[in-house]
Structures are given as structure tokens and as C-alpha cells.
Amino acid sequence: MTRYDAPTHWQSRYDHYIGGEYVKPQGGAYFENPTPVTGQTFTEVARGTAPDVEKALDAAHGAADAWGRTSVAERALILNRIADRMQENLESLAIAESWENGKPVRETLAADIPLAIDHFRYFAGAIRAQEGSLGELDDDTVAYHFHEPLGVVGQIIPWNFPILMATWKLAPALAAGNAVVLKPAEQTPASIHYWLSLVADLLPPGVLNIVNGFGVEAGKPLASSARVAKVAFTGETTTGRLIMQYASENIKPVTLELGGKSPNIFFDDVSAASDDFLDKALEGFTMFALNQGEVCTCPSRALIQQGHYSDFLAAGVARTEQIVQGHPLDTDTMIGAQASNDQLEKILSYLDIGRKEGAKVLTGGSRADLGGELSGGYYVEPTIFEGDNSMRIFQEEIFGPVVSVTSFADLDDAVKIANDTLYGLGAGVWSRDMNTAYRAGRAIQAGRVWTNCYHAYPAHAAFGGYKQSGIGRENHKMMLEHYQQTKNLLVSYSTKKLGFF
Amino acid sequence: MPVVSVTPAAAELIRSLRGRHGPLMFHQSGGCCDGSAPMCFPAGEFRTGSSDVLLASLAVDGVTEPVEFWMSKSQWELWKHTTLTVDVVPGRGSGFSLEAPEGVRFLIRSHLAP
């Protein structure tokens, strides 16, 4: 076990990063940034407004053309160098991310930061290997298709994986040759600036600009600007619709990742033997507590087949009760703090309505007071509800360490319950029978069906939503095209006129 | 009990936001991050349409006009056995909701409909 000290590498204040330098907010205001670990403020952050966004857009437009013309070899090299710097500073990045978000450092050390590093490397490789196409339409006519950058794009980052989610958006956008204006979440603006302190010298000024602030004050002017060629957003449905609405005013594309209510389905044969696979499946059940449940694909509905329902659920409760909750900077800690007080309050409100609707609490069900300095932090016990899919705790994203469990009869029943949701981002299917797993996976209306695994996010596996879960596929080279225009040169090599006129 | 009600603390915040931003509206959000929480906008900022349902026109003391509370129809289908109370808690907020910079966040508390 290692217990890291609270990070001390923060600046006391973070301004906006515009045109390759830190710039004070034009409104002069700052807001406090607390750590959810203790609830105490550790730095303050510039409160951006429309003039700051305009200044960042000026810088991005000044840099976009040269960056878009920079060879893919050079752009890829820069992304790889960013990855190298992150690798050299993995531990300090992981600690910063944990302190900022409240998540356990064992996750940031093993998942968040290594995944972010690999993501930069993946898009460095993908852009090198990307090719346009040509179609030989007839002997004299050729259609060439070129990928061109969009120009300047706006990106609004969520708070649940501040560095990794920024990377999911930045890596493809930069690889594709765009300049970026990025707004971090107001709950977690600081760790991205710590990351920037490690890599800022690698990027030409203006290619990456960061404007901090609140959604209504900084996000809205960015999302509604006619000067961005595209907006990428991860968050919730109402803001997603609002961003589409703003984009419609300027006829700009958007990519949106808006969450889900992911089913995690356990067929009877999972319990056919007491072996490694069963152990893995039980860990898969317990994945609802990963990142305190603050994952868009949190497996927040567990569907367990009737034949092994009681035994599997009892084992799942026991596994959940072994989760170690504690100081996020302790490497033994498995679950840390929720990211903010309002997030904590929202989770508690769902624990309340779950009980009122008659769902049974099998374990957890309350706020956790971990004592000492952690008493001011935002901790929730991992909670298992047993109930019916029509209950609100089965239909709404709680974004906390809460799973709602119900049973199913057979494959058709499982698929029916799984698809009885407004969302379609993730799903899990567990079975020793790959025919069953395949049939279920194809029938579930979700963009990602983990099959005999869960919560893996490797680069080169497309991630995105069906239904109300959003538009676009991140994490895969196809995301490059969400940051590119297609230029068609339709070329005639004939010297003869058509003969119309 | 009305479908949507407002706690005294939320009413106070609505009055204050009304003073600064003009007439207001709510749209209940779903989905991840800051979802499952009510978003407060200047009235008309969020374009409602045939996929939405107007749940309430809230009368708030000190606010001249009613404050409309909207939700998407598909979401309301799943919520309609409950009644909602708009409350406010300290927090960082997010989305584009107007109160977030104040260090507070609107929150929904739910009850079973009688």
C-alpha cells in the first residue's frame, strides 16, 4: 500500500491559456476550486466570459491554417511527444487527477492516465495511416477525396475523467489538423492545466486554447459561436439539445455523448462453475462502483437470469461489501469521493426515491462519513437496489455507485428489459455460451456491448451512443472524420467538350 | 400535491435569477454528468417542441410571470407516477444552467404521486 501526500504542484491560480500564454480573464473574476476529497479549496480558476472566448477564437483562427498544413508526420510526432511527457510524469498526473476529481489513485495510475497516453499515440498512428481515396469514374474522369481539417473546433469537457475525456476529444482533433478552444468542466478545471504545464511547449501557440468557466458564461459563447466549425460535448441531454440548437443556427456539426442507463446481463450459465470466469463476472457486476459510478456507461442496471438469481446476487452483494472506501490517494482505496456536493445530493435524492418506490436496499444506501479530514468530502456507500425496471432508479442516470437489480426469464426477456430505456450507450453481456452472448449483443440497442468484460476503454474500439445517448463515435480512427471535411476534386482528363453548348 | 412545486430556498433563488436574467424557464435534464437535474434558462433560450411536455407553470412570489417547467415527453412517461419539488443545494453545477456561477445548483426531490 502507498499513501500519496496531497499534491503540491498546483499554482495558486489558473488563468486562461490563449495563444500560447496565460491570459487574465477580461472580467477579472475567479472561482474557487475545491477537492472533493476534503471539500477544501486548493486553487482558484479564471471565470471566463464571452470576450475571453472571442480572444481564444482569435488565437485559434490565427493558428489553424498553419497547423492544418503541418505534415501529418510532424503532427503525429508532436502527439507522440505529448504521450512521452505524460508517461514520464504518469504518477504526478495520476495524483493530480485523483485530487481534482476525488477518484481513487489506483484507477488513475492504472487506467485514466495510461489510457490517455495511449490515446495520443493511437491518433498519432491513425493520422499517419489515414488515406484519402480516388474513384476512377471513367477513363477520363477521377473523383479524388481528400481529408481536410475543419479549422477551429470547440470542445466542452466533462468532469468525470477530466484528463482522459479531454484527451478523447483533443487527440483526434489535433491529429486531424484542427485548432481547438477547449472548456474544462467547472468542477474539475485544474488537472488539465497541470497536464498543460507538462506539454505546452510542444504545441505551436494558438493550436490549443483553454478557456475556463461556467457553462452559461463560457460554454454558451463557445457552443453558439459562428466561428467554430464543430462542437464536441459530453454531458447531459438538455445541454446536448441546447448545443444542437445553437449549432443549427450556424449549420455546424456536433458530436455528443450524453450518457446512458447501461444494462449488465448475467445469464444462468455464468454460475455453472465456481471458477475464474464466475469470479470475473462478479467483478463485472461490481463495476457499477468504478469511478464512484460517475461513468456514462456505469452498469447501473444488473439483469440476472432467474435460475441463478439468488446465488449470483448474494455473491454480488458480498463482493460489493468488500469494496474498500477510503482516502483516494491511498492505493488500496477502491472507491473515493463523488466529484461535487451537488452530485452527492443528487445521488442521495435517488436513494430516497428508490426507497419510496419500494425498491429494496440490499447493501449501502447512505452517505458515508469516513471521518477526520474526509468528513468534509463527498462519499457514498456502494449501493445495491432490488426492484423493477419501471422504477425511476432503473431509468435515470444517477451517476453514483448505485446498481438496480432485477431478474429475467430468457434471452428475449433480457433483451426486452435491456432495451426498455431512453438510452443506448453501453451494455454488458455475460455468458459461457457465445451463441447466446452474440445474439444478445446484436439485439441490444447500444453502441458498445461489452461481452464477458466491462468498463474496458481501449483506443481502436468505437465508443458512442444509440437513441438519446448521443451522436458520433469516439476512441476510434472513425473519430478523425468527425473532425474533418471531405474535399472532392472531380477532375476531367479529357480535352473534348461535352457537346451541350 | 402539484406535479411540480418549489421549496422556499429555490423560490428565493428564482427571484434572484429573475432579477438578473429576466423571465426564466426550466427543462429537466436526463443523462450523464449533470443530468437528472433541472436546468434553468432565460425563457425561450431552450427551444421546446413536440417532444416536450409542459409540466407546470410555476407561480413564484415576487416573480411577475409564471416560470414554465418542461421535460421531454419520453422522460415524463417514466416519471409520471412521481411529483417533483425543485430545491437548491450548494454545488458547482454545470450544463448551461443559470445558477451554477452562484455556487448553487437546482436539484429535484421526488415523491410518489398520491
mmCIF file with all atom_site columns, N, CA and C in Angstrom, chain A residues 31-77:
data_model
loop_
_atom_site.group_PDB
_atom_site.id
_atom_site.type_symbol
_atom_site.label_atom_id
_atom_site.label_alt_id
_atom_site.label_comp_id
_atom_site.label_asym_id
_atom_site.label_entity_id
_atom_site.label_seq_id
_atom_site.pdbx_PDB_ins_code
_atom_site.Cartn_x
_atom_site.Cartn_y
_atom_site.Cartn_z
_atom_site.occupancy
_atom_site.B_iso_or_equiv
_atom_site.pdbx_formal_charge
_atom_site.auth_seq_id
_atom_site.auth_comp_id
_atom_site.auth_asym_id
_atom_site.auth_atom_id
_atom_site.pdbx_PDB_model_num
ATOM 1   N N  . PHE A 1 31 ? -12.994 31.790 -9.736  1.00 0.00 ? 31 PHE A N  1
ATOM 2   C CA . PHE A 1 31 ? -13.834 30.976 -8.837  1.00 0.00 ? 31 PHE A CA 1
ATOM 3   C C  . PHE A 1 31 ? -12.976 29.933 -8.136  1.00 0.00 ? 31 PHE A C  1
ATOM 4   N N  . GLU A 1 32 ? -13.451 29.524 -6.964  1.00 0.00 ? 32 GLU A N  1
ATOM 5   C CA . GLU A 1 32 ? -12.689 28.586 -6.137  1.00 0.00 ? 32 GLU A CA 1
ATOM 6   C C  . GLU A 1 32 ? -12.837 27.176 -6.669  1.00 0.00 ? 32 GLU A C  1
ATOM 7   N N  . ASN A 1 33 ? -11.779 26.408 -6.543  1.00 0.00 ? 33 ASN A N  1
ATOM 8   C CA . ASN A 1 33 ? -11.812 25.018 -6.998  1.00 0.00 ? 33 ASN A CA 1
ATOM 9   C C  . ASN A 1 33 ? -11.511 24.104 -5.806  1.00 0.00 ? 33 ASN A C  1
ATOM 10  N N  . PRO A 1 34 ? -12.549 23.462 -5.247  1.00 0.00 ? 34 PRO A N  1
ATOM 11  C CA . PRO A 1 34 ? -12.323 22.565 -4.112  1.00 0.00 ? 34 PRO A CA 1
ATOM 12  C C  . PRO A 1 34 ? -11.982 21.158 -4.562  1.00 0.00 ? 34 PRO A C  1
ATOM 13  N N  . THR A 1 35 ? -11.261 20.422 -3.705  1.00 0.00 ? 35 THR A N  1
ATOM 14  C CA . THR A 1 35 ? -11.098 18.989 -3.955  1.00 0.00 ? 35 THR A CA 1
ATOM 15  C C  . THR A 1 35 ? -12.252 18.253 -3.283  1.00 0.00 ? 35 THR A C  1
ATOM 16  N N  . PRO A 1 36 ? -12.850 17.311 -3.982  1.00 0.00 ? 36 PRO A N  1
ATOM 17  C CA . PRO A 1 36 ? -13.926 16.537 -3.361  1.00 0.00 ? 36 PRO A CA 1
ATOM 18  C C  . PRO A 1 36 ? -13.417 15.599 -2.272  1.00 0.00 ? 36 PRO A C  1
ATOM 19  N N  . VAL A 1 37 ? -12.093 15.441 -2.189  1.00 0.00 ? 37 VAL A N  1
ATOM 20  C CA . VAL A 1 37 ? -11.528 14.551 -1.172  1.00 0.00 ? 37 VAL A CA 1
ATOM 21  C C  . VAL A 1 37 ? -11.842 15.096 0.223   1.00 0.00 ? 37 VAL A C  1
ATOM 22  N N  . THR A 1 38 ? -11.661 16.410 0.375   1.00 0.00 ? 38 THR A N  1
ATOM 23  C CA . THR A 1 38 ? -11.904 17.021 1.690   1.00 0.00 ? 38 THR A CA 1
ATOM 24  C C  . THR A 1 38 ? -12.919 18.153 1.643   1.00 0.00 ? 38 THR A C  1
ATOM 25  N N  . GLY A 1 39 ? -13.279 18.591 0.454   1.00 0.00 ? 39 GLY A N  1
ATOM 26  C CA . GLY A 1 39 ? -14.167 19.742 0.320   1.00 0.00 ? 39 GLY A CA 1
ATOM 27  C C  . GLY A 1 39 ? -13.428 21.071 0.410   1.00 0.00 ? 39 GLY A C  1
ATOM 28  N N  . GLN A 1 40 ? -12.099 21.041 0.576   1.00 0.00 ? 40 GLN A N  1
ATOM 29  C CA . GLN A 1 40 ? -11.317 22.278 0.747   1.00 0.00 ? 40 GLN A CA 1
ATOM 30  C C  . GLN A 1 40 ? -10.820 22.805 -0.602  1.00 0.00 ? 40 GLN A C  1
ATOM 31  N N  . THR A 1 41 ? -10.833 24.137 -0.735  1.00 0.00 ? 41 THR A N  1
ATOM 32  C CA . THR A 1 41 ? -10.355 24.769 -1.965  1.00 0.00 ? 41 THR A CA 1
ATOM 33  C C  . THR A 1 41 ? -8.837  24.648 -2.061  1.00 0.00 ? 41 THR A C  1
ATOM 34  N N  . PHE A 1 42 ? -8.331  24.300 -3.259  1.00 0.00 ? 42 PHE A N  1
ATOM 35  C CA . PHE A 1 42 ? -6.868  24.191 -3.406  1.00 0.00 ? 42 PHE A CA 1
ATOM 36  C C  . PHE A 1 42 ? -6.296  25.127 -4.461  1.00 0.00 ? 42 PHE A C  1
ATOM 37  N N  . THR A 1 43 ? -7.152  25.727 -5.278  1.00 0.00 ? 43 THR A N  1
ATOM 38  C CA . THR A 1 43 ? -6.669  26.722 -6.227  1.00 0.00 ? 43 THR A CA 1
ATOM 39  C C  . THR A 1 43 ? -7.873  27.536 -6.693  1.00 0.00 ? 43 THR A C  1
ATOM 40  N N  . GLU A 1 44 ? -7.598  28.627 -7.384  1.00 0.00 ? 44 GLU A N  1
ATOM 41  C CA . GLU A 1 44 ? -8.717  29.360 -7.976  1.00 0.00 ? 44 GLU A CA 1
ATOM 42  C C  . GLU A 1 44 ? -8.499  29.493 -9.473  1.00 0.00 ? 44 GLU A C  1
ATOM 43  N N  . VAL A 1 45 ? -9.598  29.659 -10.175 1.00 0.00 ? 45 VAL A N  1
ATOM 44  C CA . VAL A 1 45 ? -9.583  29.492 -11.620 1.00 0.00 ? 45 VAL A CA 1
ATOM 45  C C  . VAL A 1 45 ? -10.328 30.649 -12.277 1.00 0.00 ? 45 VAL A C  1
ATOM 46  N N  . ALA A 1 46 ? -9.783  31.106 -13.403 1.00 0.00 ? 46 ALA A N  1
ATOM 47  C CA . ALA A 1 46 ? -10.374 32.245 -14.115 1.00 0.00 ? 46 ALA A CA 1
ATOM 48  C C  . ALA A 1 46 ? -11.814 31.948 -14.528 1.00 0.00 ? 46 ALA A C  1
ATOM 49  N N  . ARG A 1 47 ? -12.670 32.942 -14.307 1.00 0.00 ? 47 ARG A N  1
ATOM 50  C CA . ARG A 1 47 ? -14.086 32.795 -14.650 1.00 0.00 ? 47 ARG A CA 1
ATOM 51  C C  . ARG A 1 47 ? -14.306 33.426 -16.021 1.00 0.00 ? 47 ARG A C  1
ATOM 52  N N  . GLY A 1 48 ? -14.259 32.584 -17.046 1.00 0.00 ? 48 GLY A N  1
ATOM 53  C CA . GLY A 1 48 ? -14.289 33.076 -18.420 1.00 0.00 ? 48 GLY A CA 1
ATOM 54  C C  . GLY A 1 48 ? -15.654 33.575 -18.841 1.00 0.00 ? 48 GLY A C  1
ATOM 55  N N  . THR A 1 49 ? -15.624 34.535 -19.745 1.00 0.00 ? 49 THR A N  1
ATOM 56  C CA . THR A 1 49 ? -16.859 35.066 -20.323 1.00 0.00 ? 49 THR A CA 1
ATOM 57  C C  . THR A 1 49 ? -16.654 35.224 -21.837 1.00 0.00 ? 49 THR A C  1
ATOM 58  N N  . ALA A 1 50 ? -17.677 35.724 -22.500 1.00 0.00 ? 50 ALA A N  1
ATOM 59  C CA . ALA A 1 50 ? -17.656 35.778 -23.965 1.00 0.00 ? 50 ALA A CA 1
ATOM 60  C C  . ALA A 1 50 ? -16.407 36.468 -24.534 1.00 0.00 ? 50 ALA A C  1
ATOM 61  N N  . PRO A 1 51 ? -15.944 37.592 -23.964 1.00 0.00 ? 51 PRO A N  1
ATOM 62  C CA . PRO A 1 51 ? -14.739 38.213 -24.544 1.00 0.00 ? 51 PRO A CA 1
ATOM 63  C C  . PRO A 1 51 ? -13.509 37.306 -24.472 1.00 0.00 ? 51 PRO A C  1
ATOM 64  N N  . ASP A 1 52 ? -13.409 36.480 -23.422 1.00 0.00 ? 52 ASP A N  1
ATOM 65  C CA . ASP A 1 52 ? -12.289 35.534 -23.336 1.00 0.00 ? 52 ASP A CA 1
ATOM 66  C C  . ASP A 1 52 ? -12.399 34.482 -24.434 1.00 0.00 ? 52 ASP A C  1
ATOM 67  N N  . VAL A 1 53 ? -13.621 34.019 -24.669 1.00 0.00 ? 53 VAL A N  1
ATOM 68  C CA . VAL A 1 53 ? -13.834 33.022 -25.722 1.00 0.00 ? 53 VAL A CA 1
ATOM 69  C C  . VAL A 1 53 ? -13.462 33.624 -27.079 1.00 0.00 ? 53 VAL A C  1
ATOM 70  N N  . GLU A 1 54 ? -13.846 34.870 -27.290 1.00 0.00 ? 54 GLU A N  1
ATOM 71  C CA . GLU A 1 54 ? -13.520 35.525 -28.571 1.00 0.00 ? 54 GLU A CA 1
ATOM 72  C C  . GLU A 1 54 ? -12.011 35.616 -28.766 1.00 0.00 ? 54 GLU A C  1
ATOM 73  N N  . LYS A 1 55 ? -11.332 35.966 -27.675 1.00 0.00 ? 55 LYS A N  1
ATOM 74  C CA . LYS A 1 55 ? -9.873  36.077 -27.755 1.00 0.00 ? 55 LYS A CA 1
ATOM 75  C C  . LYS A 1 55 ? -9.237  34.720 -28.080 1.00 0.00 ? 55 LYS A C  1
ATOM 76  N N  . ALA A 1 56 ? -9.789  33.683 -27.468 1.00 0.00 ? 56 ALA A N  1
ATOM 77  C CA . ALA A 1 56 ? -9.281  32.333 -27.744 1.00 0.00 ? 56 ALA A CA 1
ATOM 78  C C  . ALA A 1 56 ? -9.576  31.933 -29.190 1.00 0.00 ? 56 ALA A C  1
ATOM 79  N N  . LEU A 1 57 ? -10.743 32.321 -29.665 1.00 0.00 ? 57 LEU A N  1
ATOM 80  C CA . LEU A 1 57 ? -11.080 32.009 -31.063 1.00 0.00 ? 57 LEU A CA 1
ATOM 81  C C  . LEU A 1 57 ? -10.172 32.779 -32.025 1.00 0.00 ? 57 LEU A C  1
ATOM 82  N N  . ASP A 1 58 ? -9.834  34.011 -31.657 1.00 0.00 ? 58 ASP A N  1
ATOM 83  C CA . ASP A 1 58 ? -8.875  34.769 -32.485 1.00 0.00 ? 58 ASP A CA 1
ATOM 84  C C  . ASP A 1 58 ? -7.558  34.002 -32.591 1.00 0.00 ? 58 ASP A C  1
ATOM 85  N N  . ALA A 1 59 ? -7.080  33.536 -31.429 1.00 0.00 ? 59 ALA A N  1
ATOM 86  C CA . ALA A 1 59 ? -5.798  32.823 -31.408 1.00 0.00 ? 59 ALA A CA 1
ATOM 87  C C  . ALA A 1 59 ? -5.881  31.529 -32.209 1.00 0.00 ? 59 ALA A C  1
ATOM 88  N N  . ALA A 1 60 ? -6.999  30.817 -32.039 1.00 0.00 ? 60 ALA A N  1
ATOM 89  C CA . ALA A 1 60 ? -7.158  29.548 -32.749 1.00 0.00 ? 60 ALA A CA 1
ATOM 90  C C  . ALA A 1 60 ? -7.220  29.784 -34.255 1.00 0.00 ? 60 ALA A C  1
ATOM 91  N N  . HIS A 1 61 ? -7.959  30.800 -34.672 1.00 0.00 ? 61 HIS A N  1
ATOM 92  C CA . HIS A 1 61 ? -8.038  31.085 -36.107 1.00 0.00 ? 61 HIS A CA 1
ATOM 93  C C  . HIS A 1 61 ? -6.677  31.517 -36.658 1.00 0.00 ? 61 HIS A C  1
ATOM 94  N N  . GLY A 1 62 ? -5.903  32.182 -35.812 1.00 0.00 ? 62 GLY A N  1
ATOM 95  C CA . GLY A 1 62 ? -4.571  32.576 -36.261 1.00 0.00 ? 62 GLY A CA 1
ATOM 96  C C  . GLY A 1 62 ? -3.642  31.393 -36.463 1.00 0.00 ? 62 GLY A C  1
ATOM 97  N N  . ALA A 1 63 ? -3.913  30.312 -35.731 1.00 0.00 ? 63 ALA A N  1
ATOM 98  C CA . ALA A 1 63 ? -3.011  29.152 -35.771 1.00 0.00 ? 63 ALA A CA 1
ATOM 99  C C  . ALA A 1 63 ? -3.505  28.025 -36.667 1.00 0.00 ? 63 ALA A C  1
ATOM 100 N N  . ALA A 1 64 ? -4.797  28.016 -36.974 1.00 0.00 ? 64 ALA A N  1
ATOM 101 C CA . ALA A 1 64 ? -5.413  26.831 -37.597 1.00 0.00 ? 64 ALA A CA 1
ATOM 102 C C  . ALA A 1 64 ? -4.822  26.530 -38.972 1.00 0.00 ? 64 ALA A C  1
ATOM 103 N N  . ASP A 1 65 ? -4.613  27.559 -39.765 1.00 0.00 ? 65 ASP A N  1
ATOM 104 C CA . ASP A 1 65 ? -4.185  27.303 -41.140 1.00 0.00 ? 65 ASP A CA 1
ATOM 105 C C  . ASP A 1 65 ? -2.814  26.620 -41.169 1.00 0.00 ? 65 ASP A C  1
ATOM 106 N N  . ALA A 1 66 ? -1.872  27.167 -40.409 1.00 0.00 ? 66 ALA A N  1
ATOM 107 C CA . ALA A 1 66 ? -0.520  26.586 -40.402 1.00 0.00 ? 66 ALA A CA 1
ATOM 108 C C  . ALA A 1 66 ? -0.534  25.178 -39.802 1.00 0.00 ? 66 ALA A C  1
ATOM 109 N N  . TRP A 1 67 ? -1.332  24.984 -38.756 1.00 0.00 ? 67 TRP A N  1
ATOM 110 C CA . TRP A 1 67 ? -1.402  23.661 -38.131 1.00 0.00 ? 67 TRP A CA 1
ATOM 111 C C  . TRP A 1 67 ? -2.013  22.647 -39.102 1.00 0.00 ? 67 TRP A C  1
ATOM 112 N N  . GLY A 1 68 ? -3.030  23.068 -39.828 1.00 0.00 ? 68 GLY A N  1
ATOM 113 C CA . GLY A 1 68 ? -3.670  22.174 -40.794 1.00 0.00 ? 68 GLY A CA 1
ATOM 114 C C  . GLY A 1 68 ? -2.736  21.811 -41.931 1.00 0.00 ? 68 GLY A C  1
ATOM 115 N N  . ARG A 1 69 ? -1.772  22.690 -42.229 1.00 0.00 ? 69 ARG A N  1
ATOM 116 C CA . ARG A 1 69 ? -0.813  22.407 -43.309 1.00 0.00 ? 69 ARG A CA 1
ATOM 117 C C  . ARG A 1 69 ? 0.444   21.712 -42.797 1.00 0.00 ? 69 ARG A C  1
ATOM 118 N N  . THR A 1 70 ? 0.566   21.640 -41.489 1.00 0.00 ? 70 THR A N  1
ATOM 119 C CA . THR A 1 70 ? 1.714   20.906 -40.926 1.00 0.00 ? 70 THR A CA 1
ATOM 120 C C  . THR A 1 70 ? 1.607   19.441 -41.334 1.00 0.00 ? 70 THR A C  1
ATOM 121 N N  . SER A 1 71 ? 2.710   18.850 -41.724 1.00 0.00 ? 71 SER A N  1
ATOM 122 C CA . SER A 1 71 ? 2.634   17.479 -42.239 1.00 0.00 ? 71 SER A CA 1
ATOM 123 C C  . SER A 1 71 ? 2.108   16.536 -41.167 1.00 0.00 ? 71 SER A C  1
ATOM 124 N N  . VAL A 1 72 ? 1.447   15.489 -41.613 1.00 0.00 ? 72 VAL A N  1
ATOM 125 C CA . VAL A 1 72 ? 0.921   14.530 -40.637 1.00 0.00 ? 72 VAL A CA 1
ATOM 126 C C  . VAL A 1 72 ? 2.061   13.892 -39.853 1.00 0.00 ? 72 VAL A C  1
ATOM 127 N N  . ALA A 1 73 ? 3.213   13.759 -40.480 1.00 0.00 ? 73 ALA A N  1
ATOM 128 C CA . ALA A 1 73 ? 4.363   13.197 -39.752 1.00 0.00 ? 73 ALA A CA 1
ATOM 129 C C  . ALA A 1 73 ? 4.724   14.093 -38.563 1.00 0.00 ? 73 ALA A C  1
ATOM 130 N N  . GLU A 1 74 ? 4.712   15.409 -38.789 1.00 0.00 ? 74 GLU A N  1
ATOM 131 C CA . GLU A 1 74 ? 5.060   16.352 -37.730 1.00 0.00 ? 74 GLU A CA 1
ATOM 132 C C  . GLU A 1 74 ? 3.964   16.379 -36.654 1.00 0.00 ? 74 GLU A C  1
ATOM 133 N N  . ARG A 1 75 ? 2.731   16.407 -37.090 1.00 0.00 ? 75 ARG A N  1
ATOM 134 C CA . ARG A 1 75 ? 1.637   16.422 -36.097 1.00 0.00 ? 75 ARG A CA 1
ATOM 135 C C  . ARG A 1 75 ? 1.669   15.143 -35.255 1.00 0.00 ? 75 ARG A C  1
ATOM 136 N N  . ALA A 1 76 ? 1.898   14.023 -35.910 1.00 0.00 ? 76 ALA A N  1
ATOM 137 C CA . ALA A 1 76 ? 1.957   12.754 -35.183 1.00 0.00 ? 76 ALA A CA 1
ATOM 138 C C  . ALA A 1 76 ? 3.128   12.740 -34.202 1.00 0.00 ? 76 ALA A C  1
ATOM 139 N N  . LEU A 1 77 ? 4.246   13.318 -34.631 1.00 0.00 ? 77 LEU A N  1
ATOM 140 C CA . LEU A 1 77 ? 5.408   13.367 -33.748 1.00 0.00 ? 77 LEU A CA 1
ATOM 141 C C  . LEU A 1 77 ? 5.088   14.169 -32.487 1.00 0.00 ? 77 LEU A C  1
#
